[in-house]
GROMACS .gro file of C-alpha atoms in nm:
model
  296
    1MET     CA    1  -0.315  -1.816   1.262
    2LYS     CA    2  -0.622  -1.875   1.049
    3HIS     CA    3  -0.909  -1.677   1.203
    4ILE     CA    4  -0.903  -1.299   1.161
    5ALA     CA    5  -1.143  -1.024   1.267
    6VAL     CA    6  -1.152  -0.692   1.083
    7ILE     CA    7  -1.316  -0.395   1.259
    8GLY     CA    8  -1.475  -0.154   1.011
    9ALA     CA    9  -1.626  -0.233   0.670
   10GLY     CA   10  -1.525   0.088   0.494
   11THR     CA   11  -1.274   0.127   0.213
   12MET     CA   12  -0.977  -0.008   0.408
   13GLY     CA   13  -1.168  -0.260   0.618
   14ASN     CA   14  -1.340  -0.435   0.327
   15GLY     CA   15  -1.012  -0.436   0.135
   16ILE     CA   16  -0.830  -0.600   0.427
   17ALA     CA   17  -1.110  -0.854   0.471
   18HIS     CA   18  -1.101  -0.929   0.097
   19THR     CA   19  -0.725  -0.987   0.105
   20PHE     CA   20  -0.729  -1.223   0.402
   21ALA     CA   21  -1.032  -1.415   0.270
   22GLN     CA   22  -0.880  -1.454  -0.075
   23ASN     CA   23  -0.574  -1.609   0.086
   24GLY     CA   24  -0.772  -1.873   0.272
   25TYR     CA   25  -0.825  -1.707   0.611
   26LYS     CA   26  -1.160  -1.712   0.787
   27VAL     CA   27  -1.261  -1.349   0.834
   28ASN     CA   28  -1.513  -1.189   1.068
   29LEU     CA   29  -1.600  -0.847   0.922
   30VAL     CA   30  -1.739  -0.627   1.201
   31ASP     CA   31  -1.922  -0.296   1.172
   32ILE     CA   32  -2.193  -0.136   1.387
   33ASN     CA   33  -2.379  -0.026   1.072
   34GLU     CA   34  -2.557  -0.296   0.871
   35ALA     CA   35  -2.563  -0.078   0.558
   36SER     CA   36  -2.184  -0.041   0.580
   37LEU     CA   37  -2.147  -0.418   0.596
   38GLU     CA   38  -2.368  -0.459   0.290
   39ARG     CA   39  -2.171  -0.195   0.098
   40GLY     CA   40  -1.846  -0.361   0.204
   41LEU     CA   41  -1.953  -0.701   0.075
   42THR     CA   42  -2.079  -0.544  -0.248
   43THR     CA   43  -1.742  -0.375  -0.298
   44ILE     CA   44  -1.556  -0.700  -0.236
   45SER     CA   45  -1.779  -0.881  -0.485
   46LYS     CA   46  -1.725  -0.613  -0.752
   47ASN     CA   47  -1.349  -0.615  -0.701
   48LEU     CA   48  -1.346  -0.995  -0.733
   49ASP     CA   49  -1.543  -0.959  -1.057
   50ARG     CA   50  -1.273  -0.726  -1.189
   51MET     CA   51  -1.015  -0.991  -1.109
   52ILE     CA   52  -1.223  -1.254  -1.292
   53ALA     CA   53  -1.248  -1.026  -1.596
   54LYS     CA   54  -0.869  -1.002  -1.600
   55ASP     CA   55  -0.825  -1.379  -1.555
   56VAL     CA   56  -0.655  -1.328  -1.219
   57ILE     CA   57  -0.903  -1.556  -1.037
   58SER     CA   58  -1.185  -1.795  -1.130
   59GLU     CA   59  -1.556  -1.787  -1.043
   60GLY     CA   60  -1.486  -2.069  -0.798
   61GLU     CA   61  -1.217  -1.866  -0.623
   62LYS     CA   62  -1.459  -1.575  -0.594
   63SER     CA   63  -1.720  -1.798  -0.430
   64GLU     CA   64  -1.460  -1.942  -0.194
   65THR     CA   65  -1.337  -1.595  -0.098
   66LEU     CA   66  -1.687  -1.472  -0.019
   67SER     CA   67  -1.764  -1.789   0.180
   68ASN     CA   68  -1.464  -1.711   0.402
   69ILE     CA   69  -1.625  -1.385   0.521
   70THR     CA   70  -1.886  -1.367   0.797
   71THR     CA   71  -2.036  -1.034   0.903
   72PHE     CA   72  -2.110  -0.917   1.257
   73LEU     CA   73  -2.274  -0.608   1.405
   74SER     CA   74  -2.114  -0.661   1.748
   75ILE     CA   75  -1.746  -0.645   1.840
   76GLU     CA   76  -1.804  -0.887   2.127
   77GLU     CA   77  -1.944  -1.152   1.892
   78GLY     CA   78  -1.713  -1.075   1.601
   79VAL     CA   79  -1.380  -1.116   1.779
   80LYS     CA   80  -1.449  -1.441   1.963
   81GLN     CA   81  -1.191  -1.716   1.900
   82THR     CA   82  -0.986  -1.503   1.662
   83ASP     CA   83  -0.608  -1.513   1.640
   84LEU     CA   84  -0.570  -1.156   1.514
   85VAL     CA   85  -0.790  -0.847   1.513
   86VAL     CA   86  -0.717  -0.572   1.259
   87GLU     CA   87  -0.889  -0.243   1.348
   88ALA     CA   88  -0.969  -0.034   1.040
   89ALA     CA   89  -1.211   0.224   1.178
   90THR     CA   90  -1.212   0.596   1.104
   91GLU     CA   91  -0.882   0.776   1.170
   92ASN     CA   92  -0.997   0.919   1.501
   93ILE     CA   93  -0.785   0.872   1.813
   94ASP     CA   94  -1.073   0.866   2.063
   95LEU     CA   95  -1.264   0.611   1.858
   96LYS     CA   96  -0.960   0.387   1.823
   97LEU     CA   97  -0.875   0.403   2.193
   98ASN     CA   98  -1.231   0.304   2.283
   99ILE     CA   99  -1.222   0.015   2.037
  100PHE     CA  100  -0.893  -0.114   2.177
  101LYS     CA  101  -1.019  -0.095   2.533
  102GLN     CA  102  -1.314  -0.306   2.424
  103LEU     CA  103  -1.097  -0.550   2.230
  104ASP     CA  104  -0.864  -0.595   2.526
  105LYS     CA  105  -1.154  -0.692   2.750
  106THR     CA  106  -1.318  -0.921   2.495
  107CYS     CA  107  -1.037  -1.100   2.310
  108ALA     CA  108  -0.848  -1.403   2.434
  109GLU     CA  109  -0.521  -1.325   2.610
  110GLU     CA  110  -0.311  -1.457   2.321
  111THR     CA  111  -0.494  -1.260   2.048
  112ILE     CA  112  -0.278  -1.003   1.867
  113LEU     CA  113  -0.437  -0.660   1.826
  114ALA     CA  114  -0.337  -0.465   1.515
  115THR     CA  115  -0.442  -0.125   1.389
  116ASN     CA  116  -0.447  -0.005   1.029
  117THR     CA  117  -0.389   0.354   1.141
  118SER     CA  118  -0.188   0.560   0.894
  119SER     CA  119  -0.050   0.806   1.149
  120ILE     CA  120  -0.171   0.761   1.509
  121SER     CA  121   0.077   0.640   1.770
  122ILE     CA  122   0.080   0.263   1.820
  123THR     CA  123   0.232   0.320   2.163
  124GLN     CA  124  -0.058   0.543   2.265
  125ILE     CA  125  -0.312   0.287   2.145
  126ALA     CA  126  -0.128   0.001   2.318
  127ALA     CA  127  -0.118   0.192   2.646
  128VAL     CA  128  -0.495   0.157   2.698
  129THR     CA  129  -0.467  -0.224   2.690
  130SER     CA  130  -0.325  -0.481   2.931
  131ARG     CA  131  -0.123  -0.637   2.645
  132PRO     CA  132   0.095  -0.361   2.494
  133ASP     CA  133   0.344  -0.626   2.381
  134LYS     CA  134   0.072  -0.771   2.153
  135VAL     CA  135  -0.035  -0.442   1.992
  136ILE     CA  136   0.112  -0.354   1.653
  137GLY     CA  137   0.045  -0.145   1.342
  138MET     CA  138  -0.046  -0.303   1.007
  139HIS     CA  139  -0.074  -0.011   0.767
  140PHE     CA  140  -0.213  -0.147   0.441
  141MET     CA  141  -0.218   0.069   0.129
  142ASN     CA  142  -0.533   0.148  -0.072
  143PRO     CA  143  -0.659  -0.042  -0.271
  144VAL     CA  144  -0.558  -0.322  -0.035
  145PRO     CA  145  -0.607  -0.620  -0.271
  146ILE     CA  146  -0.372  -0.460  -0.526
  147MET     CA  147  -0.106  -0.267  -0.335
  148LYS     CA  148   0.190  -0.473  -0.215
  149LEU     CA  149   0.319  -0.269   0.079
  150VAL     CA  150   0.233  -0.323   0.444
  151GLU     CA  151   0.401  -0.094   0.695
  152VAL     CA  152   0.447  -0.300   1.010
  153ILE     CA  153   0.480  -0.051   1.294
  154ARG     CA  154   0.630  -0.148   1.629
  155GLY     CA  155   0.504   0.035   1.933
  156TYR     CA  156   0.737   0.102   2.225
  157SER     CA  157   0.640  -0.228   2.390
  158THR     CA  158   0.562  -0.447   2.088
  159SER     CA  159   0.745  -0.777   2.130
  160ASP     CA  160   0.990  -0.927   1.880
  161ALA     CA  161   0.773  -1.239   1.856
  162VAL     CA  162   0.460  -1.042   1.762
  163THR     CA  163   0.654  -0.837   1.508
  164GLU     CA  164   0.796  -1.150   1.346
  165THR     CA  165   0.451  -1.310   1.336
  166ILE     CA  166   0.295  -1.010   1.161
  167MET     CA  167   0.586  -0.979   0.918
  168GLU     CA  168   0.543  -1.346   0.821
  169LEU     CA  169   0.165  -1.313   0.802
  170SER     CA  170   0.192  -1.011   0.570
  171ALA     CA  171   0.428  -1.203   0.343
  172ASN     CA  172   0.182  -1.494   0.337
  173LEU     CA  173  -0.078  -1.250   0.200
  174GLY     CA  174   0.152  -1.181  -0.094
  175LYS     CA  175   0.249  -0.842   0.048
  176THR     CA  176   0.589  -0.689   0.109
  177PRO     CA  177   0.610  -0.602   0.480
  178VAL     CA  178   0.844  -0.324   0.591
  179GLU     CA  179   0.920  -0.283   0.961
  180VAL     CA  180   0.921   0.076   1.087
  181ASN     CA  181   0.922   0.244   1.426
  182ASP     CA  182   0.645   0.441   1.591
  183TYR     CA  183   0.672   0.810   1.500
  184PRO     CA  184   0.397   1.036   1.361
  185GLY     CA  185   0.315   0.946   1.001
  186PHE     CA  186   0.554   0.648   1.013
  187VAL     CA  187   0.737   0.642   0.675
  188ALA     CA  188   0.468   0.644   0.404
  189ASN     CA  189   0.267   0.942   0.523
  190ARG     CA  190   0.560   1.130   0.670
  191ILE     CA  191   0.687   1.161   0.312
  192LEU     CA  192   0.362   1.150   0.113
  193MET     CA  193   0.149   1.399   0.308
  194PRO     CA  194   0.396   1.689   0.298
  195MET     CA  195   0.417   1.636  -0.080
  196ILE     CA  196   0.037   1.647  -0.111
  197ASN     CA  197   0.022   1.948   0.122
  198GLU     CA  198   0.287   2.129  -0.083
  199SER     CA  199   0.091   2.052  -0.400
  200ILE     CA  200  -0.214   2.214  -0.242
  201GLU     CA  201  -0.002   2.513  -0.135
  202THR     CA  202   0.120   2.542  -0.494
  203LEU     CA  203  -0.241   2.558  -0.612
  204TYR     CA  204  -0.334   2.795  -0.326
  205ASN     CA  205  -0.053   3.032  -0.425
  206GLY     CA  206  -0.165   3.040  -0.788
  207VAL     CA  207   0.150   2.885  -0.931
  208ALA     CA  208  -0.048   2.647  -1.153
  209GLY     CA  209  -0.387   2.480  -1.186
  210VAL     CA  210  -0.497   2.138  -1.066
  211SER     CA  211  -0.443   1.944  -1.388
  212GLU     CA  212  -0.115   2.126  -1.455
  213ILE     CA  213   0.027   2.034  -1.112
  214ASP     CA  214  -0.078   1.671  -1.152
  215THR     CA  215   0.058   1.653  -1.508
  216VAL     CA  216   0.399   1.781  -1.397
  217MET     CA  217   0.421   1.515  -1.126
  218LYS     CA  218   0.293   1.233  -1.349
  219LEU     CA  219   0.508   1.307  -1.653
  220GLY     CA  220   0.808   1.462  -1.479
  221MET     CA  221   0.838   1.229  -1.179
  222ALA     CA  222   0.672   0.915  -1.324
  223HIS     CA  223   0.399   0.912  -1.059
  224PRO     CA  224   0.102   0.696  -1.170
  225MET     CA  225  -0.138   0.952  -1.022
  226GLY     CA  226  -0.091   1.324  -0.956
  227PRO     CA  227  -0.081   1.435  -0.591
  228LEU     CA  228  -0.410   1.628  -0.606
  229GLN     CA  229  -0.591   1.339  -0.770
  230LEU     CA  230  -0.436   1.105  -0.514
  231ALA     CA  231  -0.555   1.332  -0.233
  232ASP     CA  232  -0.908   1.308  -0.375
  233PHE     CA  233  -0.877   0.931  -0.385
  234ILE     CA  234  -0.749   0.909  -0.026
  235GLY     CA  235  -1.007   1.160   0.100
  236LEU     CA  236  -0.923   1.520   0.184
  237ASP     CA  237  -1.056   1.473   0.537
  238VAL     CA  238  -0.815   1.183   0.585
  239CYS     CA  239  -0.525   1.391   0.451
  240LEU     CA  240  -0.616   1.672   0.690
  241SER     CA  241  -0.639   1.434   0.985
  242ILE     CA  242  -0.296   1.284   0.913
  243LEU     CA  243  -0.134   1.625   0.872
  244ASN     CA  244  -0.286   1.738   1.202
  245VAL     CA  245  -0.149   1.429   1.378
  246MET     CA  246   0.197   1.498   1.236
  247PHE     CA  247   0.181   1.869   1.319
  248ASP     CA  248   0.074   1.792   1.677
  249GLY     CA  249   0.339   1.522   1.710
  250PHE     CA  250   0.637   1.715   1.575
  251LYS     CA  251   0.531   2.077   1.645
  252ASN     CA  252   0.698   2.161   1.315
  253PRO     CA  253   0.523   2.419   1.090
  254LYS     CA  254   0.619   2.226   0.776
  255TYR     CA  255   0.341   1.981   0.861
  256ALA     CA  256   0.074   2.252   0.912
  257PRO     CA  257  -0.218   2.186   0.672
  258CYS     CA  258  -0.267   2.434   0.389
  259PRO     CA  259  -0.564   2.671   0.454
  260LEU     CA  260  -0.717   2.562   0.122
  261LEU     CA  261  -0.728   2.200   0.241
  262VAL     CA  262  -0.887   2.305   0.571
  263ASN     CA  263  -1.156   2.508   0.394
  264MET     CA  264  -1.234   2.233   0.142
  265VAL     CA  265  -1.289   1.983   0.423
  266ARG     CA  266  -1.508   2.232   0.610
  267ALA     CA  267  -1.712   2.274   0.291
  268GLY     CA  268  -1.758   1.899   0.257
  269LYS     CA  269  -1.545   1.875  -0.056
  270LEU     CA  270  -1.371   1.550   0.039
  271GLY     CA  271  -1.279   1.404  -0.299
  272VAL     CA  272  -1.415   1.093  -0.468
  273LYS     CA  273  -1.634   0.986  -0.175
  274SER     CA  274  -1.824   1.318  -0.162
  275GLY     CA  275  -1.844   1.366  -0.539
  276GLU     CA  276  -1.615   1.668  -0.546
  277GLY     CA  277  -1.264   1.759  -0.439
  278PHE     CA  278  -0.993   1.898  -0.663
  279TYR     CA  279  -1.179   1.719  -0.943
  280ASP     CA  280  -1.552   1.681  -1.011
  281TYR     CA  281  -1.690   1.331  -0.949
  282SER     CA  282  -2.055   1.434  -0.954
  283GLU     CA  283  -2.135   1.157  -1.202
  284SER     CA  284  -2.083   0.821  -1.034
  285ARG     CA  285  -1.932   0.695  -1.357
  286LYS     CA  286  -1.644   0.939  -1.318
  287ALA     CA  287  -1.563   0.822  -0.966
  288GLU     CA  288  -1.577   0.460  -1.078
  289THR     CA  289  -1.342   0.542  -1.365
  290ILE     CA  290  -1.083   0.684  -1.127
  291SER     CA  291  -1.102   0.376  -0.905
  292ALA     CA  292  -1.088   0.142  -1.202
  293GLN     CA  293  -0.781   0.320  -1.340
  294PHE     CA  294  -0.602   0.277  -1.007
  295LEU     CA  295  -0.703  -0.091  -0.985
  296LYS     CA  296  -0.552  -0.177  -1.325
   0.00000   0.00000   0.00000
C-alpha cells in the first residue's frame, strides 16, 4: 500500500496528506476548490518549515515530502490507481454519503475507503457502497503531523483483514492506532465533547469566566489546553455538529448542546478560523500563536 488519496484539503485533509507524504507514500490531495488546495499546500510547507527549525527534518526531507503530493480538482482523476482513499471533507453526513457513493463507483474493487469522521456512523457510510467490508474509520487528531493517536473505527461489516491493514498502516505512520467500535462519538469525542459542552454550560451559568475555567482545567487537571480554548481550536461549528450527532444517536439529554454554543455558531463566532470564539483572534498573529503553541 503506497498510493493514497486524501479527499479535502482543509485542516485535517492537509495534515493527513502531510503525514502520509512525509512517510514516503505517494499522495493525491483532492479538493473541488483550487484555492483550498493552494492553502493546503502552503500550510504543509509552513509546518515542514517549523520541523526544520526544530531540527526534526532536513530541507531535503521537506522537498521530498512535497514532491510526494500531487493535487487534483476531480475525485474521478484523484482516486485512480490508489490503494486507500481517506475522506476528510466537512463533517456533514449528506456530503460524506455522496462522496462515498462516488468513490465506490470510481475506485478499483480492492481499494479501501476510509473516513476521518469524528462522530458519524461508519456503518451508515458503508451502507451506501457495494463494499461495506472495505469501509473503515481513520479518525486522526489535530494537528495530524504531531498527534500520535488514530482511532480506527470498525463499521458493522468492516472485515478483520481491512482492520488489520489499517492498524498496521497507522503504526507505519508513527501513530498509535486504537481499535474501537462504531457508536456515536466513538471514544475520543464521546468523552471530550461532553467535557467541552459542560465547560460552556459552566460559563453560560456564570460560575466563572473563560480564562478562569481554562486555568482550572490546565493547572488542576494537567490539560495542555483549556477546554474553551480547545473548542476554539477545533471550531465551535465542529463541536456543535458532533454534539448533535451524539444527541441524535443516543437520544440522551446529556449530549444536548449548550444554548450558548448554538448562539455563538449562529453568530459566526467559530473560534480561531473565524477570528473570534471564546477568545479574540482578530489579529492573525494571535491565531498563529495559538497554533504554534499547540504544535510545540
